[in-house]
Structures are given as C-alpha cells and as structure tokens.
PDB file of C-alpha atoms in Angstrom:
ATOM      1  CA  MET G   1     -57.549-162.443 -69.335  1.00 48.00           C
ATOM      2  CA  PRO G   2     -58.589-160.089 -71.959  1.00 53.00           C
ATOM      3  CA  ASP G   3     -59.361-156.554 -71.042  1.00 59.00           C
ATOM      4  CA  LEU G   4     -63.188-155.944 -71.618  1.00 57.00           C
ATOM      5  CA  SER G   5     -63.491-152.711 -69.840  1.00 61.00           C
ATOM      6  CA  SER G   6     -64.203-150.840 -73.067  1.00 61.00           C
ATOM      7  CA  ILE G   7     -67.323-152.706 -73.689  1.00 62.00           C
ATOM      8  CA  GLY G   8     -68.568-152.309 -70.216  1.00 63.00           C
ATOM      9  CA  PHE G   9     -67.647-155.617 -68.795  1.00 60.00           C
ATOM     10  CA  SER G  10     -65.238-155.711 -65.789  1.00 60.00           C
ATOM     11  CA  PHE G  11     -63.906-159.028 -64.503  1.00 56.00           C
ATOM     12  CA  ASN G  12     -61.465-159.171 -61.497  1.00 59.00           C
ATOM     13  CA  GLY G  13     -60.149-162.747 -62.173  1.00 60.00           C
ATOM     14  CA  ASN G  14     -61.886-164.477 -59.584  1.00 57.00           C
ATOM     15  CA  TYR G  15     -64.199-167.396 -60.417  1.00 54.00           C
ATOM     16  CA  ASN G  16     -66.071-169.944 -58.329  1.00 53.00           C
ATOM     17  CA  LYS G  17     -63.712-172.921 -58.214  1.00 54.00           C
ATOM     18  CA  LEU G  18     -66.509-174.761 -56.362  1.00 55.00           C
ATOM     19  CA  SER G  19     -68.368-175.009 -59.731  1.00 55.00           C
ATOM     20  CA  VAL G  20     -66.065-177.768 -61.124  1.00 57.00           C
ATOM     21  CA  ASN G  21     -68.458-180.935 -60.899  1.00 59.00           C
ATOM     22  CA  ASP G  22     -67.391-184.618 -60.621  1.00 61.00           C
ATOM     23  CA  GLU G  23     -69.471-186.044 -63.131  1.00 62.00           C
ATOM     24  CA  SER G  24     -68.765-189.416 -61.909  1.00 65.00           C
ATOM     25  CA  THR G  25     -71.290-188.997 -58.901  1.00 65.00           C
ATOM     26  CA  ILE G  26     -74.288-188.195 -61.047  1.00 65.00           C
ATOM     27  CA  PRO G  27     -76.291-191.046 -61.411  1.00 68.00           C
ATOM     28  CA  ALA G  28     -76.702-192.832 -64.852  1.00 68.00           C
ATOM     29  CA  THR G  29     -79.588-191.802 -66.869  1.00 69.00           C
ATOM     30  CA  PRO G  30     -81.691-194.793 -68.371  1.00 70.00           C
ATOM     31  CA  LEU G  31     -81.900-193.732 -72.238  1.00 70.00           C
ATOM     32  CA  ASP G  32     -84.710-196.320 -72.549  1.00 76.00           C
ATOM     33  CA  LYS G  33     -87.219-194.466 -70.281  1.00 75.00           C
ATOM     34  CA  SER G  34     -89.164-191.472 -71.218  1.00 73.00           C
ATOM     35  CA  TYR G  35     -90.744-188.918 -68.886  1.00 68.00           C
ATOM     36  CA  ALA G  36     -94.122-186.957 -69.036  1.00 72.00           C
ATOM     37  CA  VAL G  37     -94.245-183.293 -70.154  1.00 69.00           C
ATOM     38  CA  PHE G  38     -97.209-181.885 -68.183  1.00 77.00           C
ATOM     39  CA  LEU G  39     -98.987-179.172 -69.503  1.00 76.00           C
ATOM     40  CA  PRO G  40    -101.577-176.861 -67.753  1.00 83.00           C
ATOM     41  CA  THR G  41    -105.316-177.454 -68.250  1.00 89.00           C
ATOM     42  CA  THR G  42    -106.533-174.625 -70.643  1.00 90.00           C
ATOM     43  CA  ASP G  43    -109.917-173.084 -71.430  1.00 92.00           C
ATOM     44  CA  SER G  44    -111.749-173.067 -74.932  1.00 92.00           C
ATOM     45  CA  GLN G  45    -109.422-170.269 -75.910  1.00 93.00           C
ATOM     46  CA  GLY G  46    -106.256-172.372 -74.963  1.00 91.00           C
ATOM     47  CA  ASN G  47    -105.335-170.247 -71.995  1.00 93.00           C
ATOM     48  CA  GLU G  48    -104.417-171.620 -68.647  1.00 91.00           C
ATOM     49  CA  LYS G  49    -107.425-172.191 -66.334  1.00 92.00           C
ATOM     50  CA  ALA G  50    -105.667-171.959 -63.112  1.00 92.00           C
ATOM     51  CA  GLY G  51    -104.394-168.798 -61.152  1.00 93.00           C
ATOM     52  CA  ILE G  52    -105.203-165.436 -60.569  1.00 96.00           C
ATOM     53  CA  LYS G  53    -105.819-163.771 -63.897  1.00 95.00           C
ATOM     54  CA  MET G  54    -104.383-160.290 -64.800  1.00 96.00           C
ATOM     55  CA  PRO G  55    -106.200-158.319 -67.258  1.00 97.00           C
ATOM     56  CA  ASP G  56    -104.232-159.851 -70.050  1.00 94.00           C
ATOM     57  CA  GLY G  57    -105.214-163.230 -69.078  1.00 95.00           C
ATOM     58  CA  ALA G  58    -108.817-162.446 -68.058  1.00 97.00           C
ATOM     59  CA  VAL G  59    -109.564-160.487 -71.275  1.00 98.00           C
ATOM     60  CA  PRO G  60    -107.324-162.161 -73.760  1.00 97.00           C
ATOM     61  CA  LEU G  61    -106.411-161.073 -77.339  1.00 96.00           C
ATOM     62  CA  ALA G  62    -104.388-164.265 -77.881  1.00 95.00           C
ATOM     63  CA  THR G  63    -103.623-167.736 -76.614  1.00 93.00           C
ATOM     64  CA  PHE G  64    -100.682-167.543 -74.181  1.00 91.00           C
ATOM     65  CA  THR G  65     -98.536-170.533 -73.469  1.00 85.00           C
ATOM     66  CA  GLY G  66     -95.605-170.929 -71.247  1.00 80.00           C
ATOM     67  CA  TYR G  67     -94.088-173.425 -73.635  1.00 75.00           C
ATOM     68  CA  ASN G  68     -93.016-173.655 -77.190  1.00 74.00           C
ATOM     69  CA  LEU G  69     -93.276-177.045 -78.752  1.00 68.00           C
ATOM     70  CA  ARG G  70     -91.049-178.016 -81.617  1.00 67.00           C
ATOM     71  CA  LYS G  71     -92.786-178.475 -85.120  1.00 68.00           C
ATOM     72  CA  PRO G  72     -92.707-181.881 -87.112  1.00 73.00           C
ATOM     73  CA  GLY G  73     -89.062-182.569 -88.601  1.00 73.00           C
ATOM     74  CA  PHE G  74     -87.329-181.151 -85.610  1.00 66.00           C
ATOM     75  CA  VAL G  75     -87.620-183.335 -82.679  1.00 62.00           C
ATOM     76  CA  ALA G  76     -91.456-182.715 -82.853  1.00 57.00           C
ATOM     77  CA  GLY G  77     -93.273-182.437 -79.470  1.00 59.00           C
ATOM     78  CA  ASP G  78     -90.153-181.711 -77.370  1.00 61.00           C
ATOM     79  CA  GLN G  79     -89.788-178.150 -75.814  1.00 60.00           C
ATOM     80  CA  SER G  80     -88.165-175.724 -78.300  1.00 62.00           C
ATOM     81  CA  ASN G  81     -87.206-173.021 -75.853  1.00 66.00           C
ATOM     82  CA  LEU G  82     -88.371-171.429 -72.561  1.00 66.00           C
ATOM     83  CA  TYR G  83     -90.197-168.324 -73.873  1.00 75.00           C
ATOM     84  CA  GLY G  84     -93.551-169.430 -74.475  1.00 78.00           C
ATOM     85  CA  SER G  85     -95.880-168.578 -77.380  1.00 82.00           C
ATOM     86  CA  GLN G  86     -98.498-166.042 -78.168  1.00 88.00           C
ATOM     87  CA  ILE G  87    -101.067-167.042 -80.872  1.00 90.00           C
ATOM     88  CA  PRO G  88    -103.244-164.141 -81.652  1.00 93.00           C
ATOM     89  CA  PHE G  89    -107.052-164.504 -82.047  1.00 95.00           C
ATOM     90  CA  SER G  90    -108.597-163.784 -85.287  1.00 95.00           C
ATOM     91  CA  LEU G  91    -110.209-160.205 -85.110  1.00 96.00           C
ATOM     92  CA  LEU G  92    -113.378-160.603 -87.141  1.00 96.00           C
ATOM     93  CA  THR G  93    -115.600-163.852 -87.048  1.00 94.00           C
ATOM     94  CA  ALA G  94    -115.731-163.512 -91.003  1.00 94.00           C
ATOM     95  CA  SER G  95    -112.063-163.662 -91.381  1.00 92.00           C
ATOM     96  CA  LYS G  96    -111.563-166.507 -88.902  1.00 92.00           C
ATOM     97  CA  ASN G  97    -109.669-169.619 -90.149  1.00 92.00           C
ATOM     98  CA  ALA G  98    -112.458-172.548 -90.097  1.00 90.00           C
ATOM     99  CA  ALA G  99    -109.778-174.948 -88.459  1.00 91.00           C
ATOM    100  CA  ASP G 100    -109.321-172.471 -85.541  1.00 92.00           C
ATOM    101  CA  SER G 101    -111.769-173.523 -82.668  1.00 93.00           C
ATOM    102  CA  ARG G 102    -111.169-170.528 -80.741  1.00 94.00           C
ATOM    103  CA  LYS G 103    -113.514-167.488 -80.957  1.00 96.00           C
ATOM    104  CA  SER G 104    -112.637-164.248 -82.637  1.00 97.00           C
ATOM    105  CA  ILE G 105    -112.016-161.051 -80.527  1.00 97.00           C
ATOM    106  CA  GLN G 106    -115.283-159.816 -82.378  1.00 97.00           C
ATOM    107  CA  GLU G 107    -117.232-162.976 -80.932  1.00 97.00           C
ATOM    108  CA  LEU G 108    -115.807-162.473 -77.560  1.00 98.00           C
ATOM    109  CA  TYR G 109    -116.012-158.754 -77.008  1.00 98.00           C
ATOM    110  CA  GLY G 110    -118.279-157.569 -79.944  1.00 97.00           C
ATOM    111  CA  THR G 111    -116.852-154.049 -80.302  1.00 97.00           C
ATOM    112  CA  LYS G 112    -113.865-151.897 -79.167  1.00 97.00           C
ATOM    113  CA  GLU G 113    -116.092-150.728 -76.134  1.00 97.00           C
ATOM    114  CA  GLY G 114    -116.971-154.239 -75.371  1.00 98.00           C
ATOM    115  CA  TYR G 115    -113.239-155.155 -74.900  1.00 98.00           C
ATOM    116  CA  ILE G 116    -112.583-151.906 -72.990  1.00 98.00           C
ATOM    117  CA  ALA G 117    -115.717-152.742 -70.694  1.00 99.00           C
ATOM    118  CA  SER G 118    -114.526-156.221 -70.238  1.00 98.00           C
ATOM    119  CA  VAL G 119    -110.935-155.091 -69.299  1.00 99.00           C
ATOM    120  CA  ASN G 120    -112.517-152.676 -66.741  1.00 99.00           C
ATOM    121  CA  LYS G 121    -114.619-155.241 -65.284  1.00 99.00           C
ATOM    122  CA  ALA G 122    -111.629-157.586 -64.682  1.00 99.00           C
ATOM    123  CA  ILE G 123    -109.750-154.648 -63.160  1.00 99.00           C
ATOM    124  CA  ASP G 124    -112.458-153.936 -60.904  1.00 99.00           C
ATOM    125  CA  THR G 125    -112.672-157.520 -59.605  1.00 98.00           C
ATOM    126  CA  LEU G 126    -108.771-157.682 -59.039  1.00 98.00           C
ATOM    127  CA  LEU G 127    -109.058-154.271 -57.274  1.00 98.00           C
ATOM    128  CA  GLU G 128    -112.030-155.469 -54.962  1.00 98.00           C
ATOM    129  CA  LYS G 129    -109.945-158.741 -54.192  1.00 98.00           C
ATOM    130  CA  GLY G 130    -106.849-156.817 -53.418  1.00 98.00           C
ATOM    131  CA  TYR G 131    -104.925-158.499 -56.461  1.00 98.00           C
ATOM    132  CA  MET G 132    -104.059-155.140 -58.008  1.00 98.00           C
ATOM    133  CA  LEU G 133    -102.914-151.749 -56.940  1.00 97.00           C
ATOM    134  CA  PRO G 134    -104.840-148.826 -58.105  1.00 96.00           C
ATOM    135  CA  GLU G 135    -101.790-147.281 -59.864  1.00 95.00           C
ATOM    136  CA  ASP G 136    -101.549-150.502 -61.911  1.00 97.00           C
ATOM    137  CA  ALA G 137    -105.186-150.597 -62.509  1.00 98.00           C
ATOM    138  CA  GLU G 138    -104.888-146.861 -64.324  1.00 97.00           C
ATOM    139  CA  GLN G 139    -102.127-148.260 -66.475  1.00 97.00           C
ATOM    140  CA  TYR G 140    -104.224-151.322 -67.486  1.00 98.00           C
ATOM    141  CA  ARG G 141    -107.270-149.159 -68.308  1.00 98.00           C
ATOM    142  CA  ASN G 142    -105.162-146.724 -70.370  1.00 98.00           C
ATOM    143  CA  ARG G 143    -103.551-149.668 -72.072  1.00 97.00           C
ATOM    144  CA  ALA G 144    -106.885-151.099 -73.142  1.00 98.00           C
ATOM    145  CA  VAL G 145    -108.002-147.728 -74.763  1.00 97.00           C
ATOM    146  CA  MET G 146    -104.663-147.563 -76.566  1.00 97.00           C
ATOM    147  CA  GLN G 147    -105.002-151.115 -77.693  1.00 95.00           C
ATOM    148  CA  SER G 148    -108.409-150.456 -79.136  1.00 95.00           C
ATOM    149  CA  LEU G 149    -106.931-147.584 -81.144  1.00 95.00           C
ATOM    150  CA  GLN G 150    -104.341-149.603 -82.966  1.00 94.00           C
ATOM    151  CA  PRO G 151    -104.687-150.206 -86.675  1.00 93.00           C
ATOM    152  CA  TYR G 152    -105.299-153.865 -86.078  1.00 89.00           C
ATOM    153  CA  PHE G 153    -108.539-153.015 -84.187  1.00 92.00           C
ATOM    154  CA  SER G 154    -109.648-150.545 -86.901  1.00 91.00           C
ATOM    155  CA  ALA G 155    -111.972-153.112 -88.577  1.00 93.00           C
ATOM    156  CA  LEU G 156    -113.565-153.888 -85.083  1.00 93.00           C
ATOM    157  CA  PRO G 157    -116.848-151.976 -84.705  1.00 90.00           C
TER     158      PRO G 157
END
C-alpha cells in the first residue's frame, strides 16, 4: 500500500472482506423488460406539489428538480446524475421566452418588496406550524433581502 499520509489520507491496511459478492446468487435481470421511472407531481411552475415547503420551495425563483434527465442523443430520457436541476425563472415578463409556460419573477412577486413579503409570509406560516426555528427564520429573512439586492434583481422594480 502506498503511504498517502502526506495528502491527509490514512489507511490502516484493513478492509471489509465481507464485501466480496458472489455474483452467481444475484437473480438474472430480464433485459427485454423496462421499468417505469416515477417523477413527482408538479405545479404550474414545475416544482413539486407535495411536502412541507421551506421558503425556497414556497417562494421559488426557479424550478427545482430532484432528477436530471439526459438530452436527446445521449440515452435520452434516462437519468443523467443524482444532483437534480435548477432552471431559473425569467426575471421580467417582457424578456420571458414565449415557449416557457412558467411565470416570470415579476409576474409572481411584482417587485423586490413583493418577493421579500412573500418570503416573510412563508416563513411566518412555517413558524406558526412549528416547522421552522426562529434562528433559521432570521437567516431566511436576511437571505431574501440579500437576494433582492443582487445584480440579477436590479431590473425588477
């Protein structure tokens, strides 16, 4: 075994011998049958409907997916990786792609203040129901203000 301690990796030479698999015991997989890949039900903005929504999900600035499908030409439709996707909403209605059925940030919240008010309302609801701690709420409130000050938001009234 090479000495990797200089890069912060220590190995004592032990390994789990039980991890050796007897592949002959694994049932054969029929290659002529496919299986369904189930995806969550989504709202008009493309975000999941189910579950408790933290402010990022309740007051989204993008479509968030827990999956990432391959594009045509690269095993289209199969899962690409396990990281998911973030597909931002257009900021202004006027600059929105006509093929994108999702609302723009301007259509959703109107102004920077409207965005912040929506985040605060979502936070208040989570606090009332006991789904968020006060110290976390403060961080989300501060983050909403900081988000509204980002250059991307500068064109929003």
